[in-house]
Amino acid sequence: MADSQKADSIDNTSPRQKMYKIKINEEKEIEVEGGKSLLSTLRRQKIFIPTACGGKAKCGLCKLKVLEGAGPVLASEEPLLNDKEKQSNVRLSCQVKVEKDLKIIIPPELFAVKEYSCKCVEITDLNYDIKQLRFELPAGGQLDYTPGQYMHLFVPVYEKSSQPTVRAYSISSDPSDKNHIEFIMRLAPDGISTTYCFKYLKVGDNIRLGGPYGQFKLSDTNTPIVFIAGGSGISAIKCMLHNLKNTGSKRKAVLYLGANKVKDLCGLKLMSQFEKELADFKFIPAVASPDEGENWNGKTGLITQVVREDLKNAAESEAYLCGSPGMIDASVKVLKEMGTKEENIFYDKFE
Ligand SMILES: Cc1cc2nc3c(=O)[nH]c(=O)nc-3n(C[C@H](O)[C@H](O)[C@H](O)COP(=O)(O)OP(=O)(O)OC[C@H]3O[C@@H](n4cnc5c(N)ncnc54)[C@H](O)[C@@H]3O)c2cc1C
Ligand code: FES
């Protein structure tokens, strides 16, 4: 068998697939083999489109404009595309199959995305179900990213998963250390990626990371900041706080960190340290329902109640939210009721 056919069979692509042309941003044209999704076809060309669900039409991160050649919107795409997106030819690149010549638009920043084989150099327990993972880029490698962005983590095949899996994780590291990447990860019971990282990944192992991705970032203004996070949602905010410190920012900021029980909280020491180091930063952890006997002297109640009672300048603030979709939706509602302008509310949902 010829080498090219061997490679194709590893990728499950028939050697008889037709070739098609993809015109990108009205500039560049590439020739590709048909039959696979646009997402994986571009990946083979080293153009890395974001995904958090690995191509299962669940996350919506893989949206691209496909101007020609995609055919009608599929039923699998409908739930994730609104009318405006459909009118402007936005499609889920994981669902569009390459079976005609295509014309597509790719946001220019995605051409800067790269994949790296990184060594796991530290795994730290932050509480019983949240860990901090630290990875080193290959020698001489540097990652330039904006605090708030996230990376793809590629989980290899292991006994709990029959195929490679990709998941998104916000970068939590100090952005001044460009040779390392840290994540703060919460264990999802029986989740493919987190089970791998919690139970199988060891210090010294190599893992593939790709990125950076995402538009979640602090504005370049002096407007007061309200951060709201739950659980591992503290990750992107930690990175932003490092950056405020590194740049000597005097910006007023408050972080409301929500947890169900005291044992669910993490990062308390580090956040208290930021309180000392930043010019005008207040940290307010809150526990929804502490168990009897849990030693808790801080705020009690849902994070939304605590924000409602505590926050005085909602109308003049920008809000940055990170965590589960439920927590974010509830917080957005409360902030809007308190007068924060919709255009000043930014979030990253861990869907
Ligand atoms: C932009 C972005 C940034 C993110 N950043 C972070 C971060 O910083 N930290 C972090 O911890 N997470 C983050 N996430 C979430 C992360 O990407 C993963 O979704 C999360 O870690 C779970 O992945 P998993 O593979 O372990 O679980 P999955 O395998 O995806 O499963 C998730 C849960 O669903 C259950 N499940 C799976 N399939 C089924 C089924 N068919 N029926 C019923 N239940 C099912 C599993 O048991 C598990 O509990 C982020 C997500 C996004 C989109
Ligand atoms: S990759 Fe998740 S919807 Fe397409």
mmCIF file with all atom_site columns, C-alpha atoms and ligand atoms in Angstrom, residues 39 50-63 80 92-95, ligand 2:
data_model
loop_
_atom_site.group_PDB
_atom_site.id
_atom_site.type_symbol
_atom_site.label_atom_id
_atom_site.label_alt_id
_atom_site.label_comp_id
_atom_site.label_asym_id
_atom_site.label_entity_id
_atom_site.label_seq_id
_atom_site.pdbx_PDB_ins_code
_atom_site.Cartn_x
_atom_site.Cartn_y
_atom_site.Cartn_z
_atom_site.occupancy
_atom_site.B_iso_or_equiv
_atom_site.pdbx_formal_charge
_atom_site.auth_seq_id
_atom_site.auth_comp_id
_atom_site.auth_asym_id
_atom_site.auth_atom_id
_atom_site.pdbx_PDB_model_num
ATOM   1  C  CA  . LEU A 1 39 ? -13.852 21.780 10.951 1.00 0.00 ? 39 LEU A CA  1
ATOM   2  C  CA  . PRO A 1 50 ? -12.415 26.532 18.221 1.00 0.00 ? 50 PRO A CA  1
ATOM   3  C  CA  . THR A 1 51 ? -14.489 23.646 19.583 1.00 0.00 ? 51 THR A CA  1
ATOM   4  C  CA  . ALA A 1 52 ? -15.503 22.585 23.059 1.00 0.00 ? 52 ALA A CA  1
ATOM   5  C  CA  . CYS A 1 53 ? -17.686 19.621 22.114 1.00 0.00 ? 53 CYS A CA  1
ATOM   6  C  CA  . GLY A 1 54 ? -15.380 17.967 19.600 1.00 0.00 ? 54 GLY A CA  1
ATOM   7  C  CA  . GLY A 1 55 ? -17.782 18.405 16.659 1.00 0.00 ? 55 GLY A CA  1
ATOM   8  C  CA  . LYS A 1 56 ? -21.037 17.219 18.226 1.00 0.00 ? 56 LYS A CA  1
ATOM   9  C  CA  . ALA A 1 57 ? -23.104 20.351 17.448 1.00 0.00 ? 57 ALA A CA  1
ATOM   10 C  CA  . LYS A 1 58 ? -23.345 21.213 21.144 1.00 0.00 ? 58 LYS A CA  1
ATOM   11 C  CA  . CYS A 1 59 ? -21.004 24.129 21.887 1.00 0.00 ? 59 CYS A CA  1
ATOM   12 C  CA  . GLY A 1 60 ? -21.442 26.518 18.937 1.00 0.00 ? 60 GLY A CA  1
ATOM   13 C  CA  . LEU A 1 61 ? -17.805 27.621 19.163 1.00 0.00 ? 61 LEU A CA  1
ATOM   14 C  CA  . CYS A 1 62 ? -16.994 26.388 15.636 1.00 0.00 ? 62 CYS A CA  1
ATOM   15 C  CA  . LYS A 1 63 ? -19.210 28.974 13.875 1.00 0.00 ? 63 LYS A CA  1
ATOM   16 C  CA  . LEU A 1 80 ? -27.283 26.967 17.840 1.00 0.00 ? 80 LEU A CA  1
ATOM   17 C  CA  . LEU A 1 92 ? -21.388 25.244 12.375 1.00 0.00 ? 92 LEU A CA  1
ATOM   18 C  CA  . SER A 1 93 ? -18.174 24.175 10.694 1.00 0.00 ? 93 SER A CA  1
ATOM   19 C  CA  . CYS A 1 94 ? -18.383 20.800 12.458 1.00 0.00 ? 94 CYS A CA  1
ATOM   20 C  CA  . GLN A 1 95 ? -21.651 20.053 10.646 1.00 0.00 ? 95 GLN A CA  1
HETATM 21 S  S1  . FES B 2 .  ? -17.583 21.988 17.486 1.00 0.00 ? 2  FES B S1  1
HETATM 22 FE FE1 . FES B 2 .  ? -19.099 22.251 19.014 1.00 0.00 ? 2  FES B FE1 1
HETATM 23 S  S2  . FES B 2 .  ? -20.811 22.900 17.830 1.00 0.00 ? 2  FES B S2  1
HETATM 24 FE FE2 . FES B 2 .  ? -19.317 22.531 16.350 1.00 0.00 ? 2  FES B FE2 1
#
